[in-house]
C-alpha positions as protocol buffer text, in pm:
chain_id: "A"
residue {
  index: 1
  type: MET
  ca { x: 0 y: 0 z: 0 }
}
residue {
  index: 2
  type: ARG
  ca { x: 140 y: 336 z: -100 }
}
residue {
  index: 3
  type: ARG
  ca { x: 237 y: 569 z: 182 }
}
residue {
  index: 4
  type: LEU
  ca { x: -19 y: 844 z: 243 }
}
residue {
  index: 5
  type: PRO
  ca { x: 40 y: 1206 z: 345 }
}
residue {
  index: 6
  type: PRO
  ca { x: -59 y: 1311 z: 699 }
}
residue {
  index: 7
  type: LEU
  ca { x: -435 y: 1338 z: 744 }
}
residue {
  index: 8
  type: SER
  ca { x: -384 y: 1674 z: 917 }
}
residue {
  index: 9
  type: ALA
  ca { x: -223 y: 1808 z: 597 }
}
residue {
  index: 10
  type: ILE
  ca { x: -517 y: 1687 z: 386 }
}
residue {
  index: 11
  type: GLU
  ca { x: -765 y: 1842 z: 630 }
}
residue {
  index: 12
  type: ALA
  ca { x: -579 y: 2174 z: 615 }
}
residue {
  index: 13
  type: PHE
  ca { x: -577 y: 2168 z: 234 }
}
residue {
  index: 14
  type: VAL
  ca { x: -952 y: 2105 z: 214 }
}
residue {
  index: 15
  type: GLN
  ca { x: -1036 y: 2385 z: 457 }
}
residue {
  index: 16
  type: VAL
  ca { x: -817 y: 2639 z: 280 }
}
residue {
  index: 17
  type: ALA
  ca { x: -957 y: 2535 z: -57 }
}
residue {
  index: 18
  type: ARG
  ca { x: -1316 y: 2576 z: 63 }
}
residue {
  index: 19
  type: LEU
  ca { x: -1267 y: 2903 z: 247 }
}
residue {
  index: 20
  type: GLY
  ca { x: -1005 y: 3062 z: 20 }
}
residue {
  index: 21
  type: SER
  ca { x: -812 y: 3199 z: 314 }
}
residue {
  index: 22
  type: VAL
  ca { x: -543 y: 3065 z: 546 }
}
residue {
  index: 23
  type: LYS
  ca { x: -672 y: 3285 z: 828 }
}
residue {
  index: 24
  type: ALA
  ca { x: -1031 y: 3162 z: 795 }
}
residue {
  index: 25
  type: ALA
  ca { x: -922 y: 2799 z: 768 }
}
residue {
  index: 26
  type: ALA
  ca { x: -694 y: 2837 z: 1069 }
}
residue {
  index: 27
  type: GLY
  ca { x: -991 y: 2965 z: 1268 }
}
residue {
  index: 28
  type: GLU
  ca { x: -1198 y: 2664 z: 1167 }
}
residue {
  index: 29
  type: LEU
  ca { x: -926 y: 2422 z: 1278 }
}
residue {
  index: 30
  type: SER
  ca { x: -821 y: 2617 z: 1589 }
}
residue {
  index: 31
  type: LEU
  ca { x: -467 y: 2661 z: 1457 }
}
residue {
  index: 32
  type: SER
  ca { x: -239 y: 2956 z: 1406 }
}
residue {
  index: 33
  type: SER
  ca { x: -202 y: 3072 z: 1045 }
}
residue {
  index: 34
  type: PRO
  ca { x: 168 y: 2973 z: 1030 }
}
residue {
  index: 35
  type: ALA
  ca { x: 88 y: 2624 z: 1162 }
}
residue {
  index: 36
  type: LEU
  ca { x: -184 y: 2574 z: 903 }
}
residue {
  index: 37
  type: SER
  ca { x: 42 y: 2701 z: 623 }
}
residue {
  index: 38
  type: ARG
  ca { x: 306 y: 2448 z: 722 }
}
residue {
  index: 39
  type: ARG
  ca { x: 50 y: 2167 z: 693 }
}
residue {
  index: 40
  type: VAL
  ca { x: -45 y: 2277 z: 341 }
}
residue {
  index: 41
  type: GLN
  ca { x: 321 y: 2299 z: 245 }
}
residue {
  index: 42
  type: THR
  ca { x: 374 y: 1947 z: 381 }
}
residue {
  index: 43
  type: LEU
  ca { x: 111 y: 1817 z: 140 }
}
residue {
  index: 44
  type: GLU
  ca { x: 257 y: 2014 z: -152 }
}
residue {
  index: 45
  type: ARG
  ca { x: 602 y: 1869 z: -83 }
}
residue {
  index: 46
  type: PHE
  ca { x: 458 y: 1519 z: -56 }
}
residue {
  index: 47
  type: LEU
  ca { x: 283 y: 1553 z: -393 }
}
residue {
  index: 48
  type: ASP
  ca { x: 557 y: 1764 z: -550 }
}
residue {
  index: 49
  type: ARG
  ca { x: 282 y: 1993 z: -679 }
}
residue {
  index: 50
  type: GLN
  ca { x: 185 y: 2353 z: -612 }
}
residue {
  index: 51
  type: LEU
  ca { x: -177 y: 2340 z: -497 }
}
residue {
  index: 52
  type: PHE
  ca { x: -240 y: 2712 z: -443 }
}
residue {
  index: 53
  type: GLU
  ca { x: -148 y: 3045 z: -591 }
}
residue {
  index: 54
  type: ARG
  ca { x: -63 y: 3274 z: -300 }
}
residue {
  index: 55
  type: ARG
  ca { x: -228 y: 3612 z: -350 }
}
residue {
  index: 56
  type: HIS
  ca { x: -284 y: 3908 z: -122 }
}
residue {
  index: 57
  type: HIS
  ca { x: -527 y: 3788 z: 150 }
}
residue {
  index: 58
  type: ALA
  ca { x: -636 y: 3496 z: -68 }
}
residue {
  index: 59
  type: MET
  ca { x: -540 y: 3142 z: -166 }
}
residue {
  index: 60
  type: VAL
  ca { x: -651 y: 3037 z: -514 }
}
residue {
  index: 61
  type: LEU
  ca { x: -642 y: 2675 z: -625 }
}
residue {
  index: 62
  type: THR
  ca { x: -417 y: 2580 z: -912 }
}
residue {
  index: 63
  type: ALA
  ca { x: -535 y: 2327 z: -1168 }
}
residue {
  index: 64
  type: ASP
  ca { x: -362 y: 2053 z: -965 }
}
residue {
  index: 65
  type: GLY
  ca { x: -531 y: 2182 z: -652 }
}
residue {
  index: 66
  type: GLU
  ca { x: -876 y: 2182 z: -811 }
}
residue {
  index: 67
  type: SER
  ca { x: -825 y: 1829 z: -937 }
}
residue {
  index: 68
  type: LEU
  ca { x: -716 y: 1706 z: -594 }
}
residue {
  index: 69
  type: LEU
  ca { x: -1005 y: 1878 z: -414 }
}
residue {
  index: 70
  type: ALA
  ca { x: -1261 y: 1722 z: -649 }
}
residue {
  index: 71
  type: LYS
  ca { x: -1125 y: 1376 z: -572 }
}
residue {
  index: 72
  type: ILE
  ca { x: -1081 y: 1393 z: -194 }
}
residue {
  index: 73
  type: ALA
  ca { x: -1337 y: 1642 z: -54 }
}
residue {
  index: 74
  type: GLY
  ca { x: -1622 y: 1390 z: -61 }
}
residue {
  index: 75
  type: PRO
  ca { x: -1428 y: 1105 z: 102 }
}
residue {
  index: 76
  type: ILE
  ca { x: -1297 y: 1343 z: 370 }
}
residue {
  index: 77
  type: ASP
  ca { x: -1653 y: 1447 z: 459 }
}
residue {
  index: 78
  type: GLU
  ca { x: -1762 y: 1083 z: 465 }
}
residue {
  index: 79
  type: LEU
  ca { x: -1473 y: 1003 z: 698 }
}
residue {
  index: 80
  type: SER
  ca { x: -1574 y: 1290 z: 927 }
}
residue {
  index: 81
  type: ASN
  ca { x: -1933 y: 1169 z: 935 }
}
residue {
  index: 82
  type: ALA
  ca { x: -1819 y: 815 z: 1010 }
}
residue {
  index: 83
  type: ILE
  ca { x: -1609 y: 938 z: 1304 }
}
residue {
  index: 84
  type: GLU
  ca { x: -1907 y: 1136 z: 1439 }
}
residue {
  index: 85
  type: ALA
  ca { x: -2134 y: 833 z: 1409 }
}
residue {
  index: 86
  type: THR
  ca { x: -1880 y: 606 z: 1579 }
}
residue {
  index: 87
  type: THR
  ca { x: -1821 y: 840 z: 1871 }
}
residue {
  index: 88
  type: GLY
  ca { x: -2193 y: 902 z: 1920 }
}
residue {
  index: 89
  type: ALA
  ca { x: -2157 y: 1273 z: 1844 }
}
residue {
  index: 90
  type: GLN
  ca { x: -2468 y: 1260 z: 1629 }
}
residue {
  index: 91
  type: ASP
  ca { x: -2686 y: 1147 z: 1920 }
}
residue {
  index: 92
  type: LEU
  ca { x: -2679 y: 1499 z: 2060 }
}
residue {
  index: 93
  type: MET
  ca { x: -2646 y: 1803 z: 1836 }
}
residue {
  index: 94
  type: ARG
  ca { x: -2524 y: 2125 z: 1994 }
}
residue {
  index: 95
  type: LEU
  ca { x: -2524 y: 2471 z: 1842 }
}
residue {
  index: 96
  type: ARG
  ca { x: -2319 y: 2754 z: 1989 }
}
residue {
  index: 97
  type: LEU
  ca { x: -2518 y: 3064 z: 1894 }
}
residue {
  index: 98
  type: GLY
  ca { x: -2425 y: 3426 z: 1942 }
}
residue {
  index: 99
  type: VAL
  ca { x: -2732 y: 3649 z: 1954 }
}
residue {
  index: 100
  type: LEU
  ca { x: -2811 y: 4001 z: 2071 }
}
residue {
  index: 101
  type: PRO
  ca { x: -3012 y: 4010 z: 2396 }
}
residue {
  index: 102
  type: LEU
  ca { x: -3308 y: 4206 z: 2255 }
}
residue {
  index: 103
  type: PHE
  ca { x: -3352 y: 3976 z: 1956 }
}
residue {
  index: 104
  type: ALA
  ca { x: -3322 y: 3676 z: 2185 }
}
residue {
  index: 105
  type: SER
  ca { x: -3584 y: 3799 z: 2430 }
}
residue {
  index: 106
  type: GLN
  ca { x: -3828 y: 3944 z: 2176 }
}
residue {
  index: 107
  type: ARG
  ca { x: -3817 y: 3690 z: 1897 }
}
residue {
  index: 108
  type: LEU
  ca { x: -3613 y: 3379 z: 1972 }
}
residue {
  index: 109
  type: ILE
  ca { x: -3675 y: 3243 z: 2320 }
}
residue {
  index: 110
  type: GLY
  ca { x: -4052 y: 3229 z: 2281 }
}
residue {
  index: 111
  type: SER
  ca { x: -4019 y: 3020 z: 1964 }
}
residue {
  index: 112
  type: LEU
  ca { x: -3758 y: 2776 z: 2091 }
}
residue {
  index: 113
  type: PRO
  ca { x: -4015 y: 2528 z: 2228 }
}
residue {
  index: 114
  type: GLU
  ca { x: -4135 y: 2479 z: 1870 }
}
residue {
  index: 115
  type: LEU
  ca { x: -3777 y: 2413 z: 1761 }
}
residue {
  index: 116
  type: ARG
  ca { x: -3728 y: 2166 z: 2047 }
}
residue {
  index: 117
  type: GLU
  ca { x: -4045 y: 1982 z: 1948 }
}
residue {
  index: 118
  type: GLU
  ca { x: -3933 y: 1965 z: 1584 }
}
residue {
  index: 119
  type: HIS
  ca { x: -3570 y: 1873 z: 1660 }
}
residue {
  index: 120
  type: PRO
  ca { x: -3550 y: 1729 z: 2014 }
}
residue {
  index: 121
  type: ASP
  ca { x: -3183 y: 1633 z: 1972 }
}
residue {
  index: 122
  type: LEU
  ca { x: -3075 y: 1989 z: 1891 }
}
residue {
  index: 123
  type: HIS
  ca { x: -2951 y: 2187 z: 2191 }
}
residue {
  index: 124
  type: ILE
  ca { x: -2842 y: 2550 z: 2181 }
}
residue {
  index: 125
  type: ASP
  ca { x: -2583 y: 2730 z: 2391 }
}
residue {
  index: 126
  type: ILE
  ca { x: -2675 y: 3102 z: 2378 }
}
residue {
  index: 127
  type: ASP
  ca { x: -2405 y: 3368 z: 2403 }
}
residue {
  index: 128
  type: THR
  ca { x: -2519 y: 3732 z: 2423 }
}
residue {
  index: 129
  type: ALA
  ca { x: -2175 y: 3892 z: 2430 }
}
residue {
  index: 130
  type: ALA
  ca { x: -2091 y: 4150 z: 2163 }
}
residue {
  index: 131
  type: HIS
  ca { x: -1889 y: 4106 z: 1842 }
}
residue {
  index: 132
  type: GLY
  ca { x: -2050 y: 3777 z: 1744 }
}
residue {
  index: 133
  type: THR
  ca { x: -1913 y: 3758 z: 1390 }
}
residue {
  index: 134
  type: SER
  ca { x: -1554 y: 3803 z: 1507 }
}
residue {
  index: 135
  type: ARG
  ca { x: -1588 y: 3488 z: 1723 }
}
residue {
  index: 136
  type: LEU
  ca { x: -1732 y: 3259 z: 1457 }
}
residue {
  index: 137
  type: GLY
  ca { x: -1524 y: 2943 z: 1450 }
}
residue {
  index: 138
  type: ASP
  ca { x: -1373 y: 3040 z: 1784 }
}
residue {
  index: 139
  type: GLY
  ca { x: -1643 y: 2963 z: 2038 }
}
residue {
  index: 140
  type: LEU
  ca { x: -1944 y: 3028 z: 1814 }
}
residue {
  index: 141
  type: ASP
  ca { x: -2094 y: 2824 z: 1530 }
}
residue {
  index: 142
  type: ALA
  ca { x: -2337 y: 3094 z: 1414 }
}
residue {
  index: 143
  type: ALA
  ca { x: -2442 y: 3445 z: 1509 }
}
residue {
  index: 144
  type: ILE
  ca { x: -2739 y: 3677 z: 1483 }
}
residue {
  index: 145
  type: THR
  ca { x: -2606 y: 4031 z: 1473 }
}
residue {
  index: 146
  type: LEU
  ca { x: -2724 y: 4384 z: 1398 }
}
residue {
  index: 147
  type: ALA
  ca { x: -2507 y: 4547 z: 1133 }
}
residue {
  index: 148
  type: GLN
  ca { x: -2499 y: 4737 z: 806 }
}
residue {
  index: 149
  type: SER
  ca { x: -2310 y: 4460 z: 629 }
}
residue {
  index: 150
  type: ILE
  ca { x: -2130 y: 4134 z: 700 }
}
residue {
  index: 151
  type: ASP
  ca { x: -1775 y: 4028 z: 613 }
}
residue {
  index: 152
  type: PRO
  ca { x: -1793 y: 3885 z: 257 }
}
residue {
  index: 153
  type: ALA
  ca { x: -1584 y: 3587 z: 366 }
}
residue {
  index: 154
  type: LEU
  ca { x: -1881 y: 3469 z: 575 }
}
residue {
  index: 155
  type: TYR
  ca { x: -2213 y: 3321 z: 472 }
}
residue {
  index: 156
  type: ALA
  ca { x: -2475 y: 3582 z: 558 }
}
residue {
  index: 157
  type: ARG
  ca { x: -2851 y: 3617 z: 521 }
}
residue {
  index: 158
  type: LYS
  ca { x: -3053 y: 3922 z: 611 }
}
residue {
  index: 159
  type: ILE
  ca { x: -3330 y: 3849 z: 858 }
}
residue {
  index: 160
  type: ASP
  ca { x: -3545 y: 4160 z: 818 }
}
residue {
  index: 161
  type: HIS
  ca { x: -3596 y: 4473 z: 616 }
}
residue {
  index: 162
  type: ASN
  ca { x: -3664 y: 4740 z: 874 }
}
residue {
  index: 163
  type: ILE
  ca { x: -3794 y: 5095 z: 890 }
}
residue {
  index: 164
  type: ILE
  ca { x: -3638 y: 5339 z: 1133 }
}
residue {
  index: 165
  type: ALA
  ca { x: -3882 y: 5412 z: 1413 }
}
residue {
  index: 166
  type: PRO
  ca { x: -3860 y: 5715 z: 1645 }
}
residue {
  index: 167
  type: ILE
  ca { x: -4011 y: 5557 z: 1958 }
}
residue {
  index: 168
  type: ALA
  ca { x: -4147 y: 5762 z: 2247 }
}
residue {
  index: 169
  type: SER
  ca { x: -4372 y: 5741 z: 2549 }
}
residue {
  index: 170
  type: LYS
  ca { x: -4740 y: 5806 z: 2479 }
}
residue {
  index: 171
  type: GLU
  ca { x: -4737 y: 6037 z: 2781 }
}
residue {
  index: 172
  type: LEU
  ca { x: -4482 y: 6252 z: 2604 }
}
residue {
  index: 173
  type: LEU
  ca { x: -4750 y: 6323 z: 2348 }
}
residue {
  index: 174
  type: ALA
  ca { x: -5011 y: 6401 z: 2609 }
}
residue {
  index: 175
  type: ASN
  ca { x: -4826 y: 6678 z: 2789 }
}
residue {
  index: 176
  type: GLY
  ca { x: -5006 y: 6959 z: 2610 }
}
residue {
  index: 177
  type: LYS
  ca { x: -4743 y: 6994 z: 2336 }
}
residue {
  index: 178
  type: PRO
  ca { x: -4784 y: 6705 z: 2090 }
}
residue {
  index: 179
  type: ILE
  ca { x: -4476 y: 6613 z: 1889 }
}
residue {
  index: 180
  type: THR
  ca { x: -4590 y: 6627 z: 1529 }
}
residue {
  index: 181
  type: ASP
  ca { x: -4293 y: 6792 z: 1356 }
}
residue {
  index: 182
  type: PRO
  ca { x: -3943 y: 6637 z: 1345 }
}
residue {
  index: 183
  type: ARG
  ca { x: -3796 y: 6983 z: 1407 }
}
residue {
  index: 184
  type: GLN
  ca { x: -3927 y: 6957 z: 1763 }
}
residue {
  index: 185
  type: LEU
  ca { x: -3651 y: 6702 z: 1826 }
}
residue {
  index: 186
  type: SER
  ca { x: -3414 y: 6998 z: 1860 }
}
residue {
  index: 187
  type: ASP
  ca { x: -3559 y: 7043 z: 2209 }
}
residue {
  index: 188
  type: LEU
  ca { x: -3555 y: 6675 z: 2304 }
}
residue {
  index: 189
  type: THR
  ca { x: -3312 y: 6398 z: 2399 }
}
residue {
  index: 190
  type: ILE
  ca { x: -3269 y: 6117 z: 2150 }
}
residue {
  index: 191
  type: LEU
  ca { x: -3156 y: 5768 z: 2251 }
}
residue {
  index: 192
  type: LEU
  ca { x: -2914 y: 5577 z: 2026 }
}
residue {
  index: 193
  type: HIS
  ca { x: -2771 y: 5226 z: 2041 }
}
residue {
  index: 194
  type: ARG
  ca { x: -2394 y: 5200 z: 2021 }
}
residue {
  index: 195
  type: ASP
  ca { x: -2429 y: 4937 z: 1747 }
}
residue {
  index: 196
  type: MET
  ca { x: -2649 y: 5174 z: 1541 }
}
residue {
  index: 197
  type: PRO
  ca { x: -2480 y: 5513 z: 1588 }
}
residue {
  index: 198
  type: GLU
  ca { x: -2575 y: 5659 z: 1249 }
}
residue {
  index: 199
  type: THR
  ca { x: -2947 y: 5584 z: 1271 }
}
residue {
  index: 200
  type: PHE
  ca { x: -3063 y: 5936 z: 1353 }
}
residue {
  index: 201
  type: ARG
  ca { x: -2833 y: 6103 z: 1096 }
}
residue {
  index: 202
  type: HIS
  ca { x: -2950 y: 5865 z: 826 }
}
residue {
  index: 203
  type: TRP
  ca { x: -3316 y: 5926 z: 915 }
}
residue {
  index: 204
  type: ALA
  ca { x: -3281 y: 6307 z: 929 }
}
residue {
  index: 205
  type: LYS
  ca { x: -3103 y: 6317 z: 594 }
}
residue {
  index: 206
  type: ALA
  ca { x: -3366 y: 6094 z: 432 }
}
residue {
  index: 207
  type: ILE
  ca { x: -3651 y: 6325 z: 538 }
}
residue {
  index: 208
  type: GLY
  ca { x: -3467 y: 6634 z: 412 }
}
residue {
  index: 209
  type: LEU
  ca { x: -3346 y: 6768 z: 747 }
}
residue {
  index: 210
  type: SER
  ca { x: -2972 y: 6700 z: 727 }
}
residue {
  index: 211
  type: ASP
  ca { x: -2895 y: 6992 z: 957 }
}
residue {
  index: 212
  type: LEU
  ca { x: -3136 y: 6883 z: 1230 }
}
residue {
  index: 213
  type: GLN
  ca { x: -2962 y: 6863 z: 1566 }
}
residue {
  index: 214
  type: PRO
  ca { x: -3132 y: 6699 z: 1865 }
}
residue {
  index: 215
  type: GLY
  ca { x: -3124 y: 6865 z: 2204 }
}
residue {
  index: 216
  type: THR
  ca { x: -2892 y: 6593 z: 2338 }
}
residue {
  index: 217
  type: GLU
  ca { x: -2790 y: 6236 z: 2255 }
}
residue {
  index: 218
  type: ASP
  ca { x: -2777 y: 5954 z: 2509 }
}
residue {
  index: 219
  type: HIS
  ca { x: -2611 y: 5626 z: 2410 }
}
residue {
  index: 220
  type: PHE
  ca { x: -2699 y: 5273 z: 2523 }
}
residue {
  index: 221
  type: ASP
  ca { x: -2553 y: 4927 z: 2471 }
}
residue {
  index: 222
  type: SER
  ca { x: -2885 y: 4756 z: 2550 }
}
residue {
  index: 223
  type: GLY
  ca { x: -3191 y: 4774 z: 2326 }
}
residue {
  index: 224
  type: GLN
  ca { x: -3425 y: 4673 z: 2608 }
}
residue {
  index: 225
  type: LEU
  ca { x: -3294 y: 4954 z: 2829 }
}
residue {
  index: 226
  type: MET
  ca { x: -3351 y: 5197 z: 2542 }
}
residue {
  index: 227
  type: LEU
  ca { x: -3715 y: 5090 z: 2519 }
}
residue {
  index: 228
  type: ASP
  ca { x: -3754 y: 5118 z: 2896 }
}
residue {
  index: 229
  type: ALA
  ca { x: -3597 y: 5464 z: 2894 }
}
residue {
  index: 230
  type: ALA
  ca { x: -3827 y: 5579 z: 2616 }
}
residue {
  index: 231
  type: ALA
  ca { x: -4129 y: 5439 z: 2803 }
}
residue {
  index: 232
  type: GLN
  ca { x: -4025 y: 5645 z: 3107 }
}
residue {
  index: 233
  type: GLY
  ca { x: -4021 y: 5962 z: 2897 }
}
residue {
  index: 234
  type: LEU
  ca { x: -3643 y: 6002 z: 2906 }
}
residue {
  index: 235
  type: GLY
  ca { x: -3614 y: 6061 z: 2532 }
}
residue {
  index: 236
  type: VAL
  ca { x: -3700 y: 5947 z: 2181 }
}
residue {
  index: 237
  type: ALA
  ca { x: -3537 y: 5614 z: 2093 }
}
residue {
  index: 238
  type: PHE
  ca { x: -3427 y: 5574 z: 1731 }
}
residue {
  index: 239
  type: MET
  ca { x: -3455 y: 5202 z: 1672 }
}
residue {
  index: 240
  type: LEU
  ca { x: -3623 y: 4967 z: 1424 }
}
residue {
  index: 241
  type: ASP
  ca { x: -3995 y: 4927 z: 1372 }
}
residue {
  index: 242
  type: SER
  ca { x: -3957 y: 4557 z: 1460 }
}
residue {
  index: 243
  type: HIS
  ca { x: -3825 y: 4658 z: 1802 }
}
residue {
  index: 244
  type: LEU
  ca { x: -4145 y: 4850 z: 1870 }
}
residue {
  index: 245
  type: GLN
  ca { x: -4374 y: 4581 z: 1726 }
}
residue {
  index: 246
  type: ASP
  ca { x: -4210 y: 4301 z: 1920 }
}
residue {
  index: 247
  type: ALA
  ca { x: -4199 y: 4499 z: 2246 }
}
residue {
  index: 248
  type: HIS
  ca { x: -4580 y: 4478 z: 2286 }
}
residue {
  index: 249
  type: ASP
  ca { x: -4551 y: 4772 z: 2524 }
}
residue {
  index: 250
  type: ASP
  ca { x: -4866 y: 4985 z: 2546 }
}
residue {
  index: 251
  type: ARG
  ca { x: -4666 y: 5271 z: 2691 }
}
residue {
  index: 252
  type: LEU
  ca { x: -4481 y: 5327 z: 2362 }
}
residue {
  index: 253
  type: THR
  ca { x: -4573 y: 5472 z: 2026 }
}
residue {
  index: 254
  type: ARG
  ca { x: -4399 y: 5561 z: 1702 }
}
residue {
  index: 255
  type: LEU
  ca { x: -4360 y: 5927 z: 1611 }
}
residue {
  index: 256
  type: PHE
  ca { x: -4407 y: 6078 z: 1264 }
}
residue {
  index: 257
  type: ASP
  ca { x: -4515 y: 5912 z: 939 }
}
residue {
  index: 258
  type: HIS
  ca { x: -4183 y: 5901 z: 754 }
}
residue {
  index: 259
  type: ASP
  ca { x: -4087 y: 5552 z: 630 }
}
residue {
  index: 260
  type: VAL
  ca { x: -3708 y: 5548 z: 608 }
}
residue {
  index: 261
  type: GLU
  ca { x: -3540 y: 5211 z: 554 }
}
residue {
  index: 262
  type: SER
  ca { x: -3269 y: 5148 z: 807 }
}
residue {
  index: 263
  type: ALA
  ca { x: -2909 y: 5094 z: 705 }
}
residue {
  index: 264
  type: TYR
  ca { x: -2890 y: 4844 z: 991 }
}
residue {
  index: 265
  type: SER
  ca { x: -3049 y: 4500 z: 981 }
}
residue {
  index: 266
  type: TYR
  ca { x: -3041 y: 4175 z: 1171 }
}
residue {
  index: 267
  type: TRP
  ca { x: -2827 y: 3913 z: 995 }
}
residue {
  index: 268
  type: PHE
  ca { x: -2772 y: 3543 z: 1041 }
}
residue {
  index: 269
  type: SER
  ca { x: -2409 y: 3459 z: 968 }
}
residue {
  index: 270
  type: CYS
  ca { x: -2164 y: 3172 z: 997 }
}
residue {
  index: 271
  type: ARG
  ca { x: -1853 y: 3042 z: 830 }
}
residue {
  index: 272
  type: PRO
  ca { x: -1940 y: 2880 z: 494 }
}
residue {
  index: 273
  type: SER
  ca { x: -1822 y: 2541 z: 612 }
}
residue {
  index: 274
  type: ALA
  ca { x: -2034 y: 2564 z: 928 }
}
residue {
  index: 275
  type: LEU
  ca { x: -2353 y: 2575 z: 723 }
}
residue {
  index: 276
  type: GLN
  ca { x: -2271 y: 2223 z: 606 }
}
residue {
  index: 277
  type: THR
  ca { x: -2293 y: 2093 z: 964 }
}
residue {
  index: 278
  type: LYS
  ca { x: -2627 y: 1953 z: 1075 }
}
residue {
  index: 279
  type: PRO
  ca { x: -2691 y: 2174 z: 1384 }
}
residue {
  index: 280
  type: VAL
  ca { x: -2624 y: 2499 z: 1196 }
}
residue {
  index: 281
  type: ARG
  ca { x: -2821 y: 2394 z: 890 }
}
residue {
  index: 282
  type: LEU
  ca { x: -3123 y: 2281 z: 1096 }
}
residue {
  index: 283
  type: PHE
  ca { x: -3130 y: 2605 z: 1294 }
}
residue {
  index: 284
  type: HIS
  ca { x: -3079 y: 2821 z: 984 }
}
residue {
  index: 285
  type: ASP
  ca { x: -3366 y: 2656 z: 798 }
}
residue {
  index: 286
  type: TRP
  ca { x: -3597 y: 2666 z: 1100 }
}
residue {
  index: 287
  type: LEU
  ca { x: -3515 y: 3032 z: 1173 }
}
residue {
  index: 288
  type: PHE
  ca { x: -3607 y: 3152 z: 825 }
}
residue {
  index: 289
  type: ALA
  ca { x: -3914 y: 2931 z: 804 }
}
residue {
  index: 290
  type: ASN
  ca { x: -4062 y: 3017 z: 1144 }
}
residue {
  index: 291
  type: VAL
  ca { x: -3914 y: 3327 z: 1307 }
}
residue {
  index: 292
  type: CYS
  ca { x: -3822 y: 3571 z: 1033 }
}
residue {
  index: 293
  type: ARG
  ca { x: -4075 y: 3793 z: 864 }
}
residue {
  index: 294
  type: GLN
  ca { x: -4171 y: 3685 z: 513 }
}
residue {
  index: 295
  type: THR
  ca { x: -4024 y: 3997 z: 354 }
}
residue {
  index: 296
  type: ALA
  ca { x: -3683 y: 3887 z: 475 }
}
residue {
  index: 297
  type: VAL
  ca { x: -3655 y: 3581 z: 254 }
}
residue {
  index: 298
  type: LYS
  ca { x: -3696 y: 3761 z: -77 }
}
residue {
  index: 299
  type: ASP
  ca { x: -3339 y: 3887 z: -93 }
}
residue {
  index: 300
  type: GLY
  ca { x: -3040 y: 3978 z: 117 }
}
residue {
  index: 301
  type: ALA
  ca { x: -2891 y: 3627 z: 118 }
}
residue {
  index: 302
  type: ARG
  ca { x: -2564 y: 3504 z: -20 }
}
residue {
  index: 303
  type: PRO
  ca { x: -2578 y: 3170 z: -200 }
}
residue {
  index: 304
  type: ILE
  ca { x: -2586 y: 2878 z: 40 }
}
residue {
  index: 305
  type: PRO
  ca { x: -2265 y: 2677 z: 0 }
}
residue {
  index: 306
  type: GLU
  ca { x: -2330 y: 2334 z: -140 }
}
residue {
  index: 307
  type: ALA
  ca { x: -2217 y: 2037 z: 59 }
}
residue {
  index: 308
  type: ALA
  ca { x: -1913 y: 1873 z: -95 }
}
């Protein structure tokens, strides 16, 4: 039987080929970039073939590399599945999910019993710390984040299209001086989330009031606290219309009639290879079938990577 190259070198080659980046592949395999590069070089020396063209921030397969990937990617995945089945890893599926606290409380937790009933073997570890996308492959399998855009190296799908909503206490409107004109915000405090700092500027520009300056700006790192502050009459919270709808708080109302699409949206994201794993794929499909609004599935998604 002919001697084979190290399995670790083959695994490194497949990950780099699929992700197109040493850094991304290193994250998937919990290695440093230099260590992963050495594994790829080991395979190239063994085969006496150059498998990649090294470009700035990218690794592009050569013809030899493409030929090798086509032949071994399937068997490697079958081997991985066989190992999982043998060790019993498939008996219990676990998803490590990063999600913002407000999305989790308003839209996710209440629907999880349905997910548990549909997939009783799927268990979810929920992490509400910030910077979810930066920790994908390093503690997180998938993340639901609020952002303007997602790193193009990741698989990403937009969850909602949202309108910016100036949210205020109904009592603020009943104090004898109703707020009917956006220019009145020059005498009021506005509340902004640190993850959505440009929301007010974007809204003011869209309605033709680029020079509008609020009385003051208060910043929060918690969406729920923003809603509570607005309900207490502490200011006008510039958030998303979904935040108001899902709050189900009779103390709150939306000001003005301007429909301005937000530059910020909720996104589901993961590493492309992660979407090929059963826990991530099951949760992804369930999320967009049961939790997300129907307008979200029309666009805003990158092509789903096909399983090798």
